[in-house]
CSV table of C-alpha atoms in Angstrom, one decimal:
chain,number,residue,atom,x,y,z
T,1,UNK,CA,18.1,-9.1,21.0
T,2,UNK,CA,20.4,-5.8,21.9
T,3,UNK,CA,20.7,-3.3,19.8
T,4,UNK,CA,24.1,-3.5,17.7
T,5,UNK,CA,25.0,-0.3,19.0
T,6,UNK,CA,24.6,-1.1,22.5
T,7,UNK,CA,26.8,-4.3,22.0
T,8,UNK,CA,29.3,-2.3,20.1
T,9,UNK,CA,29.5,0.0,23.0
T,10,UNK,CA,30.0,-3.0,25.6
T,11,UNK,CA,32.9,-4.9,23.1
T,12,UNK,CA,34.9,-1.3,22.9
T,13,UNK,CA,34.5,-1.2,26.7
T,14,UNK,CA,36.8,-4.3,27.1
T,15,UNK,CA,39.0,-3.9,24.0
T,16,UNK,CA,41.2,-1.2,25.2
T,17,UNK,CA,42.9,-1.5,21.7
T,18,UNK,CA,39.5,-1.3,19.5
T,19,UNK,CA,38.3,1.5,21.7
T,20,UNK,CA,41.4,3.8,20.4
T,21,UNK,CA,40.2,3.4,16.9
T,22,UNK,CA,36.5,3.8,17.7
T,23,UNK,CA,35.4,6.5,21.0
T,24,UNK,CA,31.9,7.8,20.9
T,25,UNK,CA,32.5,10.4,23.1
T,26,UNK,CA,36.0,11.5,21.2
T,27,UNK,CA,34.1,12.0,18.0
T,28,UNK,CA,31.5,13.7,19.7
T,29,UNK,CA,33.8,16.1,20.6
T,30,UNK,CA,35.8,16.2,17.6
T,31,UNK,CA,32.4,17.1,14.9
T,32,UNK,CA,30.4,20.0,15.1
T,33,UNK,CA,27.6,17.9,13.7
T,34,UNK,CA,26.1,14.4,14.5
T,35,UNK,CA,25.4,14.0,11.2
T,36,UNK,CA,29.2,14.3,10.1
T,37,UNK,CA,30.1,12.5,12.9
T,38,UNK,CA,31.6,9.0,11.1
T,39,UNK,CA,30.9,7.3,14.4
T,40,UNK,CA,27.0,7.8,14.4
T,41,UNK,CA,26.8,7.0,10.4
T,42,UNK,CA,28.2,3.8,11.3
T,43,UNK,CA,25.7,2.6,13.8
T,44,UNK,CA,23.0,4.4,11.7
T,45,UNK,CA,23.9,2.6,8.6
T,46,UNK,CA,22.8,-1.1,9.8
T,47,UNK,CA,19.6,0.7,11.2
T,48,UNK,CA,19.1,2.5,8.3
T,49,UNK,CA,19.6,-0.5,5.8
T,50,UNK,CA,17.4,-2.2,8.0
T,51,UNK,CA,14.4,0.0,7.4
T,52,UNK,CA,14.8,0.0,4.0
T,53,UNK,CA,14.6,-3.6,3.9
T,54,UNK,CA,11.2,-3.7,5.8
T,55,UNK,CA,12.9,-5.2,9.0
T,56,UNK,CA,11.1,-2.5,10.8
T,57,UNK,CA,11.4,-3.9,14.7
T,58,UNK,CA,15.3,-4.2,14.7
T,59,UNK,CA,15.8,-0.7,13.0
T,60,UNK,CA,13.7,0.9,15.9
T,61,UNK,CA,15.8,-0.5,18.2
T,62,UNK,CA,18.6,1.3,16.5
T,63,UNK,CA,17.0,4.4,16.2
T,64,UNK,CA,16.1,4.3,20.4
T,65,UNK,CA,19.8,4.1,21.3
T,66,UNK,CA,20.7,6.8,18.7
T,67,UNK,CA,17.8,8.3,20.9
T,68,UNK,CA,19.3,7.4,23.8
T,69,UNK,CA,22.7,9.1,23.4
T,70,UNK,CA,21.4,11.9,21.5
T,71,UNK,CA,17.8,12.7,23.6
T,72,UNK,CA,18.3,16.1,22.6
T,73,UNK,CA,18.9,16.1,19.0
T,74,UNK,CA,16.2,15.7,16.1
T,75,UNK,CA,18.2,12.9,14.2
T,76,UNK,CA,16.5,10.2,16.0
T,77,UNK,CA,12.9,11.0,15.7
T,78,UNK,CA,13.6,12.0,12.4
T,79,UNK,CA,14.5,8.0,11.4
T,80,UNK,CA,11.9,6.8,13.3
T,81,UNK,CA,9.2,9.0,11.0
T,82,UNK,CA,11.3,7.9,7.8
T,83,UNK,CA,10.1,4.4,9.3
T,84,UNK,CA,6.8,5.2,9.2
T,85,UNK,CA,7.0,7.0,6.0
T,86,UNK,CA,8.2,3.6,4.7
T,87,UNK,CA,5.6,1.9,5.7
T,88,UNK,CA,3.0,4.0,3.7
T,89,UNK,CA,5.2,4.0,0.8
T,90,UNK,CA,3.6,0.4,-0.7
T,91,UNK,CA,-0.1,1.8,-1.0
T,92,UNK,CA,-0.3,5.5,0.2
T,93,UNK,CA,-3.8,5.3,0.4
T,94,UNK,CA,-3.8,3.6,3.7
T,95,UNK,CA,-3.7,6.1,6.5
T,96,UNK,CA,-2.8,3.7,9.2
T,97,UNK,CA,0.6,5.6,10.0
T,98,UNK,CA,-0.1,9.2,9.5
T,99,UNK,CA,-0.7,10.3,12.9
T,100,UNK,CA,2.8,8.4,13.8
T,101,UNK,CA,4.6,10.1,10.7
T,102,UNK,CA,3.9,13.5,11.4
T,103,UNK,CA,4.1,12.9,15.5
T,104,UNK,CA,7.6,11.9,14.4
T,105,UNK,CA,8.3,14.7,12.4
T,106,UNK,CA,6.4,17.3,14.6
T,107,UNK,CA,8.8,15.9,17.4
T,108,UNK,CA,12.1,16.8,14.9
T,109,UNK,CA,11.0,19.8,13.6
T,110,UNK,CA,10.5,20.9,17.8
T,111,UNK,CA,14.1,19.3,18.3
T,112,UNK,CA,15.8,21.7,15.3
T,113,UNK,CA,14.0,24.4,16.2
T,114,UNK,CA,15.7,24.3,19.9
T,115,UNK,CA,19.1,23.8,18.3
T,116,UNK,CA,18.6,26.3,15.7
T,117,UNK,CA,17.7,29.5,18.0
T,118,UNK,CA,20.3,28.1,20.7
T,119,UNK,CA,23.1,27.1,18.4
T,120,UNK,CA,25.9,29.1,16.5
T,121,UNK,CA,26.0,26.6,13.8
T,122,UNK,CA,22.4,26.8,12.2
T,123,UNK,CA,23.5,24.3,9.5
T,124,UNK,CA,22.5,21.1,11.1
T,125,UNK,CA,19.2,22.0,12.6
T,126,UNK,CA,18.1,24.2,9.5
T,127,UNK,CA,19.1,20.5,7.4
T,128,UNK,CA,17.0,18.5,9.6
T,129,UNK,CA,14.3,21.2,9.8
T,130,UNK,CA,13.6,21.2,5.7
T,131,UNK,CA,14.0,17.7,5.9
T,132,UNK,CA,11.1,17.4,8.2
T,133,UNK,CA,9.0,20.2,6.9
T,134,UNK,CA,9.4,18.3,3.3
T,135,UNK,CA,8.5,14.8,4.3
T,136,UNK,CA,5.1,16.4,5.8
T,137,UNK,CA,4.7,17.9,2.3
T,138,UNK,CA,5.3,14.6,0.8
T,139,UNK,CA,2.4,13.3,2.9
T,140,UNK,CA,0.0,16.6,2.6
T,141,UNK,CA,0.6,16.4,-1.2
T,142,UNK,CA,-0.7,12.7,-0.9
T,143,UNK,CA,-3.8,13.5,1.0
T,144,UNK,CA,-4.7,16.1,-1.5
T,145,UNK,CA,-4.0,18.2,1.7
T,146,UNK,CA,-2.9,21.3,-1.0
T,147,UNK,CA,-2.8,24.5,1.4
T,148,UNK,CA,-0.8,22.3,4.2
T,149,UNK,CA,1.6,20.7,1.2
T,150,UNK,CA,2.3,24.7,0.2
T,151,UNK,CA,2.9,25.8,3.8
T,152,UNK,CA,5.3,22.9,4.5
T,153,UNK,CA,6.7,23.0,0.7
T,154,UNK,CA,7.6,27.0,1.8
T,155,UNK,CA,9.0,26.2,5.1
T,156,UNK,CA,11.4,23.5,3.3
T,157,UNK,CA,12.7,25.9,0.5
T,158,UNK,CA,13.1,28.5,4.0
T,159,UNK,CA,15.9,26.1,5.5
T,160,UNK,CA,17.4,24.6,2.9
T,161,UNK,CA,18.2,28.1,1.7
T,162,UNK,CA,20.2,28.6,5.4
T,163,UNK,CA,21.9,25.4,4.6
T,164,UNK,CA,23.0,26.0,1.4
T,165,UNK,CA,26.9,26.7,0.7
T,166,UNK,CA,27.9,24.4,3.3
T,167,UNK,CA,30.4,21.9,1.3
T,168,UNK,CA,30.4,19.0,3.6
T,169,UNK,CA,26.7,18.7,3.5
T,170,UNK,CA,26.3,19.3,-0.2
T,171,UNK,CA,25.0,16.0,-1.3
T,172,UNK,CA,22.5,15.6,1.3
T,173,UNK,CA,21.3,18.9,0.6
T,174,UNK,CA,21.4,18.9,-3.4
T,175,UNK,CA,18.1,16.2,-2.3
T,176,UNK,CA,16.4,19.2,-2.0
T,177,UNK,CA,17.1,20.9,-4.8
T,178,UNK,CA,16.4,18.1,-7.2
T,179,UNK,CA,13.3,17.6,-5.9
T,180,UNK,CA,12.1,20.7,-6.0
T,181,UNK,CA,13.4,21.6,-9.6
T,182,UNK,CA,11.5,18.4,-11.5
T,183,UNK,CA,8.6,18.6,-10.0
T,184,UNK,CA,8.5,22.4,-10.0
T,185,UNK,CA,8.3,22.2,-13.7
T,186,UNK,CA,5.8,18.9,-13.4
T,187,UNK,CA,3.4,19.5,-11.1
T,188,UNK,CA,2.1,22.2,-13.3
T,189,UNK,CA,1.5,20.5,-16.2
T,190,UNK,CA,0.3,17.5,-14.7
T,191,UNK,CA,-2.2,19.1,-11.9
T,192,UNK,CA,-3.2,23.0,-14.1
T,193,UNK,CA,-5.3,23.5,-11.0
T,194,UNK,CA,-2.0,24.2,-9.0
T,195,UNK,CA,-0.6,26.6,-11.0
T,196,UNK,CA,-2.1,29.6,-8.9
T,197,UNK,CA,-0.2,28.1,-5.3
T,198,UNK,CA,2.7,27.4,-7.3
T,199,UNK,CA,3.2,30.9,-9.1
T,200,UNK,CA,4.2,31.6,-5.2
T,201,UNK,CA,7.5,29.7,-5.7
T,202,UNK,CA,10.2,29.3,-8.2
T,203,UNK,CA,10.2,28.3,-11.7
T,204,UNK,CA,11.6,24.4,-11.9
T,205,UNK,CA,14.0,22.8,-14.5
T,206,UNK,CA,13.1,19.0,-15.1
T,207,UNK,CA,16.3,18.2,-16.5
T,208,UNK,CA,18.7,19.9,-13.8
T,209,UNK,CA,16.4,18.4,-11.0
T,210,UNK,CA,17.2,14.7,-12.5
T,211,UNK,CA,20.9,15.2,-12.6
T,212,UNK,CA,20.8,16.5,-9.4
T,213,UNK,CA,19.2,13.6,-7.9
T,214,UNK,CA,21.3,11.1,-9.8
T,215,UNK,CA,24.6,13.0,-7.8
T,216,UNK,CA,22.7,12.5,-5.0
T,217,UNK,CA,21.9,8.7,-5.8
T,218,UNK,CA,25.6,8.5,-6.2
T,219,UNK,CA,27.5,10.1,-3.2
T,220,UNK,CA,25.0,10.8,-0.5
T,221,UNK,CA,24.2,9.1,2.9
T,222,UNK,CA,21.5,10.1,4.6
T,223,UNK,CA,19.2,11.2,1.2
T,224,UNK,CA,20.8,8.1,-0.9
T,225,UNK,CA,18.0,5.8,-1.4
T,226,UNK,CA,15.1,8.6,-0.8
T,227,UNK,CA,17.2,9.9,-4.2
T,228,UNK,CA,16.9,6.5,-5.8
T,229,UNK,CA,13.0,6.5,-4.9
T,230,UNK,CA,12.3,9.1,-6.6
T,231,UNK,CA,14.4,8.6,-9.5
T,232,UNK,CA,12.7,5.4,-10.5
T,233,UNK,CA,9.5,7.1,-10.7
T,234,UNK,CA,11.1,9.8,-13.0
T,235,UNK,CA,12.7,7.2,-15.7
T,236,UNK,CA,9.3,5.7,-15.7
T,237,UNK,CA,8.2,9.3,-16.6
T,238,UNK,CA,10.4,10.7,-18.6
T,239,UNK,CA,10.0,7.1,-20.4
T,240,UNK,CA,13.9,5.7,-19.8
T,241,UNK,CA,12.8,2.9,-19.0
T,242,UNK,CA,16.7,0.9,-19.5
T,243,UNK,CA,17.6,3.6,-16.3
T,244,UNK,CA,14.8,2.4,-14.4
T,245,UNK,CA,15.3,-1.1,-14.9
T,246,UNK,CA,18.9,-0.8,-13.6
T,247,UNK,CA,18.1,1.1,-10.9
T,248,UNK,CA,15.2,-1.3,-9.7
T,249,UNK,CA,17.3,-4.0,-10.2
T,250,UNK,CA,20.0,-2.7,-8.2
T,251,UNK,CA,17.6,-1.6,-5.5
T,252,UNK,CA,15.7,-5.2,-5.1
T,253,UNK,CA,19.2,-6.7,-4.7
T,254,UNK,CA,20.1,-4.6,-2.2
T,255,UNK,CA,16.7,-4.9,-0.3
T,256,UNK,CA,15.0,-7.9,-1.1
T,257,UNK,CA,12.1,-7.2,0.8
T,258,UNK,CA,10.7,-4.0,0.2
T,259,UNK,CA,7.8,-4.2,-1.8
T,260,UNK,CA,8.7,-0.5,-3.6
T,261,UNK,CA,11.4,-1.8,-5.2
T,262,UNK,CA,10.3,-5.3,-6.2
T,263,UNK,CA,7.3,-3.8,-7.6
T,264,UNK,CA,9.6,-1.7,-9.8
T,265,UNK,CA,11.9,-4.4,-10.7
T,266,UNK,CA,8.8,-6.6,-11.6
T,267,UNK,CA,7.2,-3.6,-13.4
T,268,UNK,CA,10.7,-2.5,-15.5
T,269,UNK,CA,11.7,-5.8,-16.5
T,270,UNK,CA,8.3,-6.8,-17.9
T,271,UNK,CA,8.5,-3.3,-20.1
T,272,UNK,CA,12.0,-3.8,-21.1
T,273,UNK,CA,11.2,-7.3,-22.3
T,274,UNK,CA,13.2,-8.9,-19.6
T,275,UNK,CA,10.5,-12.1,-19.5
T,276,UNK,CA,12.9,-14.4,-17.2
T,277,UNK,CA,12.9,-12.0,-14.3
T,278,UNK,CA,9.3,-10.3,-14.3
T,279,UNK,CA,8.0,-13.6,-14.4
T,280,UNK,CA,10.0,-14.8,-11.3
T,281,UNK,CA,9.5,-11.2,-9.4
T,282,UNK,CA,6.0,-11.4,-9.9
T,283,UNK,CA,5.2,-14.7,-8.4
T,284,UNK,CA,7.6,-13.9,-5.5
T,285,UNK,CA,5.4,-11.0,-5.0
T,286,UNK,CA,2.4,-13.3,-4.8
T,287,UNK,CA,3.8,-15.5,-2.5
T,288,UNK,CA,4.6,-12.3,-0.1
T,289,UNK,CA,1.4,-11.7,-0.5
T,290,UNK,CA,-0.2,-15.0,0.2
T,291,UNK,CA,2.5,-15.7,3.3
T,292,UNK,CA,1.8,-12.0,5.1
T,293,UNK,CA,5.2,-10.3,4.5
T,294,UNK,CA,5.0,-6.8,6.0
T,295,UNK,CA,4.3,-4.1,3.0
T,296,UNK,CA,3.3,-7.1,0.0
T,297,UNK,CA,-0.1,-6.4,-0.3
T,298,UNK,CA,-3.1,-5.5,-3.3
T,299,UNK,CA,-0.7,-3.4,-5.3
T,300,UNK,CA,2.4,-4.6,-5.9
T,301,UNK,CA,-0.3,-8.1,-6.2
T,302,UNK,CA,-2.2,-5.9,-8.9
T,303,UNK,CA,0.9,-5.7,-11.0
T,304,UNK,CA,2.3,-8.9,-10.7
T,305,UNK,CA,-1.1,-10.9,-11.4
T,306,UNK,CA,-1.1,-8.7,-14.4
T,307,UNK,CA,2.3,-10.0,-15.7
T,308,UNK,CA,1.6,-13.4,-15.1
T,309,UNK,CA,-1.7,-12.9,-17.0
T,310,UNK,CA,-0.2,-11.4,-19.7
T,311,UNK,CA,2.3,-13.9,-20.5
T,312,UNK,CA,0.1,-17.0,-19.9
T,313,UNK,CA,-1.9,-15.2,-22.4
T,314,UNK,CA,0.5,-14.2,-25.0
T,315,UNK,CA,3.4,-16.5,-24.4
T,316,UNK,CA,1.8,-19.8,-23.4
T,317,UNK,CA,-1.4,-19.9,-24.5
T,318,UNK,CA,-2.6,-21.2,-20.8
T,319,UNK,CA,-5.8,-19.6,-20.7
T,320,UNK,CA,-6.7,-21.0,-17.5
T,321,UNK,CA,-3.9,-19.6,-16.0
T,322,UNK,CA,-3.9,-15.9,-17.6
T,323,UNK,CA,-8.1,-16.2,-16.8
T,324,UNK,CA,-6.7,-16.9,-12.6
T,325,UNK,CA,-4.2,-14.1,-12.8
T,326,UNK,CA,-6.0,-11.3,-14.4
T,327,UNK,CA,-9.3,-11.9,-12.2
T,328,UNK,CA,-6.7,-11.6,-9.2
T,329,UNK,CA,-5.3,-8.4,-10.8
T,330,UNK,CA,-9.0,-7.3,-10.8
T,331,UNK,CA,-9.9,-8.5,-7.5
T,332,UNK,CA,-6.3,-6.5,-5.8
T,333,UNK,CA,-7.6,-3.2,-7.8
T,334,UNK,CA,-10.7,-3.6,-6.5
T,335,UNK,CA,-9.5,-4.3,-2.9
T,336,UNK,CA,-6.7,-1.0,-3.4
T,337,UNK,CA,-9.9,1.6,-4.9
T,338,UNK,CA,-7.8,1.4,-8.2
T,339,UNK,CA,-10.5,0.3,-10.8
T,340,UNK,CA,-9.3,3.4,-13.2
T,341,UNK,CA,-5.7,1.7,-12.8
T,342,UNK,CA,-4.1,0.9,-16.3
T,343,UNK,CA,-3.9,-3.0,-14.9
T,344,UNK,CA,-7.2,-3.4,-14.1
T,345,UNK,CA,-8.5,-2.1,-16.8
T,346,UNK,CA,-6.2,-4.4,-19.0
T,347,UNK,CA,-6.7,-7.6,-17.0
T,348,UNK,CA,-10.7,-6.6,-18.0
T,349,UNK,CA,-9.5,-6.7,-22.1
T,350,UNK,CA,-7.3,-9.8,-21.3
T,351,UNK,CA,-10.8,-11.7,-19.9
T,352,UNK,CA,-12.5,-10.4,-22.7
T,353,UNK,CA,-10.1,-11.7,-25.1
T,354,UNK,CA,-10.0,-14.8,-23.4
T,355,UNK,CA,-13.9,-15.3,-23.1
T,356,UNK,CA,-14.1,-14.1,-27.2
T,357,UNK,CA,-11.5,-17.2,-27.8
T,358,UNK,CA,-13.7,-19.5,-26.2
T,359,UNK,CA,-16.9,-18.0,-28.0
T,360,UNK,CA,-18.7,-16.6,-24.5
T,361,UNK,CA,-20.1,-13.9,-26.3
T,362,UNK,CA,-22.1,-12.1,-24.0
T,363,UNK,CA,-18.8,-12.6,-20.9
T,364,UNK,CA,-16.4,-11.3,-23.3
T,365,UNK,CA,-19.0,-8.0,-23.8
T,366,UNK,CA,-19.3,-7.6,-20.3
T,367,UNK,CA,-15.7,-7.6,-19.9
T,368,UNK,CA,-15.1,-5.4,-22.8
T,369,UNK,CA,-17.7,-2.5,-22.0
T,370,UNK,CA,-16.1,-2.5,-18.1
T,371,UNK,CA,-13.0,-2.0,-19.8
T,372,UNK,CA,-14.4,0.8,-21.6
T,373,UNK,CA,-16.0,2.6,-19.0
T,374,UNK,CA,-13.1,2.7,-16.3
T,375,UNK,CA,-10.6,3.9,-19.2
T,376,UNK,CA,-8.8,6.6,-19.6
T,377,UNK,CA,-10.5,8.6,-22.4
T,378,UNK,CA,-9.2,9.0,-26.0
T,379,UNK,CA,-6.3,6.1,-24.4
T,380,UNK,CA,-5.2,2.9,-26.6
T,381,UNK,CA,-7.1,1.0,-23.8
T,382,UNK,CA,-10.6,2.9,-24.7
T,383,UNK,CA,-9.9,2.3,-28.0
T,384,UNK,CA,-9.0,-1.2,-27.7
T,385,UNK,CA,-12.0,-1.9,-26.3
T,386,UNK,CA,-14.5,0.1,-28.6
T,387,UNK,CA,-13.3,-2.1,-30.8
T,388,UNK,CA,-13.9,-5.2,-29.4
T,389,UNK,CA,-17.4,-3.9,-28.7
T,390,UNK,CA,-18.2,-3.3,-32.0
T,391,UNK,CA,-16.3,-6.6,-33.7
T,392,UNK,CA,-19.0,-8.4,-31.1
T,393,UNK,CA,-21.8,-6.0,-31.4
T,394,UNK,CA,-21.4,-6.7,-35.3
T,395,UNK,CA,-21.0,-10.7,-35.0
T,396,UNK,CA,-24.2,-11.2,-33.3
T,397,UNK,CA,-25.9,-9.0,-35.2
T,398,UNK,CA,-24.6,-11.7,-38.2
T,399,UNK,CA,-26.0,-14.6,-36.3
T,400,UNK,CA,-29.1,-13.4,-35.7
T,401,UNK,CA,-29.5,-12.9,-39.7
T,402,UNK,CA,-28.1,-16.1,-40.2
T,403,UNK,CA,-30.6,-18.0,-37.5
T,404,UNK,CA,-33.5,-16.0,-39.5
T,405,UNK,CA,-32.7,-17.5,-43.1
């Protein structure tokens, strides 16, 4: 199939009327930047929108005209390497598309470079050069790649300083700055071992960073959804989980078939007691998984076996059922390296549970003393199942003084 833009290009060439309203070339020369240039936001929209929704194929064939017309400009490879961000986002510990990602990237930052030592207006390049230097961050931060994430990180904060003050870019570039002031202030606490790089840069503010993202969730359009990405994982967080749940919501709807954001509608609406809709998200996941969709795979299935398991547990008292779906949970974490994850751990108490019900003793031990050992220590999980282990530990030790009377 052609490219939308190319067949909007060849309808304009025969309406004489349509091609007043819309000229390529006129608004070319009537915006100092591509990315303000209304023109190019229209034909990147469906391309974008595509992405997001996983329809990875026809988006790159949107992203190869905007090459096309623009071969000199960073835009372009700078979509395609959001693509293949994308398609790491649903289990980033699959390395598959890194060498792509950062070829993509490498490729923009090379692009803005040329434009920002040959160009009066330094705005544009510098924008797509901390754009780029930040999504390699992203990635280096991932691998545990700390010295690379720092020197990227720096080289980000560089250019979006240059940009900064520009009014019609403000939204895209407030991304930046929400970013960086959350997890400015989080990284440290979370990850202590940091603290030395980070003393480099400056201090964060959680609170600012959030409200800075949520304007950028609101009235963006390039950094729109990358806003809304990271937002969801900050209500989880920060513990709002009635944000997160509208957001997820809202984001599933508008992409069906991203995995990301099914995962977090399925995941919200099971913690805000929304039992209709996990349920239903969760097996639709499963049957992505089962039918091959691109991006379903072990750990959106990890969370959604959970949920099912849970409630044919606690709701329906189908222990068959809950047994099928939390030995799936277990078998996704153990497929994704995840065996410290909170759901496989509590798919392990759920077959314990489940095995103790039906008297299997010495299963529901088992169970119970994996559970314990994968744990978080000091969590409600460990705890949970000490318990168990010593309720069990306690009733044989009856038995056996019973069998001896």
């Amino acid at each position: 199939m052609k490219p939308i833009a190319f067949s909007l290009v060849i309808f304009l060439s025969i309406s004489s009327a349509v091609a007043q309203l819309y000229s390529s070339s006129e608004l070319d020369k009537n915006y100092d930047m591509v990315i303000k240039n209304p023109g190019v936001q229209i034909e990147a929209t469906e391309a974008i929108n595509m992405l997001y929704n996983f329809k990875f194929d026809e988006a790159d064939a949107e992203f190869r005209w905007l090459k096309y017309r623009y071969p000199k400009h960073p835009m372009p490879h700078f979509l395609m390497g959001l693509a293949e961000w994308w398609k790491i986002v649903p289990n980033t510990e699959i390395e598959t598309y890194d060498k792509r990602f950062l070829a993509q990237m490498d490729s923009t930052i090379t692009l803005a470079e040329e434009l920002y030592d040959n160009e009066k207006n330094k705005i544009e390049p510098a924008f797509f050069l901390a754009a780029a230097y930040a999504f390699k961050g992203r990635l280096y931060s991932e691998r545990k790649q700390w010295t690379k994430a720092t020197f990227a990180g720096k080289n980000a904060l560089k250019y979006l300083d240059v940009c900064k003050g520009n009014g019609d870019l403000t939204p895209e570039l407030l991304f930046g700055d929400g970013i960086y002031n959350y997890y400015a202030q989080w990284v440290p606490s979370e990850y202590p071992l940091l603290k030395p790089i980070l003393a480099f840069f400056p201090k964060g503010n959680k609170k600012l960073g959030e409200q800075q993202l949520e304007t950028v969730a609101n009235n963006a359009f390039y950094t729109r959804v990358e806003a809304r990405y990271f937002l969801l994982q900050i209500y989880s967080m920060e513990n709002e989980y009635g944000k997160a749940y509208e957001m997820a919501k809202y984001m599933w709807q508008t992409y069906p078939n991203n995995p990301y954001f099914e995962r977090y509608f399925c995941r919200t609406a099971f913690v805000t007691g929304k039992t209709a809709e996990a349920e239903k998200a969760a097996q639709n996941i499963l049957d992505k998984i089962s039918q091959g969709v691109q991006g379903y795979e072990g750990v959106s299935g990890r969370n959604a076996a959970y949920v099912l398991g849970f409630y044919n547990l606690q709701y329906y008292r189908n222990y068959d059922l809950a047994t099928k779906y939390f030995k799936q949970a277990v078998d996704f974490s153990t497929q994704t390296n995840s065996l410290n994850a909170g759901y496989y751990v509590s798919s392990l108490l759920g077959l314990g549970k489940i095995a103790e019900m039906q008297k299997n003793y010495d299963e529901a031990l088992s169970y119970y003393k994996l559970a314990d050992d994968k744990a978080d220590k000091k969590s409600s999980q460990e705890k949970e199942a000490r318990k168990h282990i010593e309720a069990l530990k306690k009733l044989k030790r009856d038995e056996r003084r019973s069998r001896r009377k």
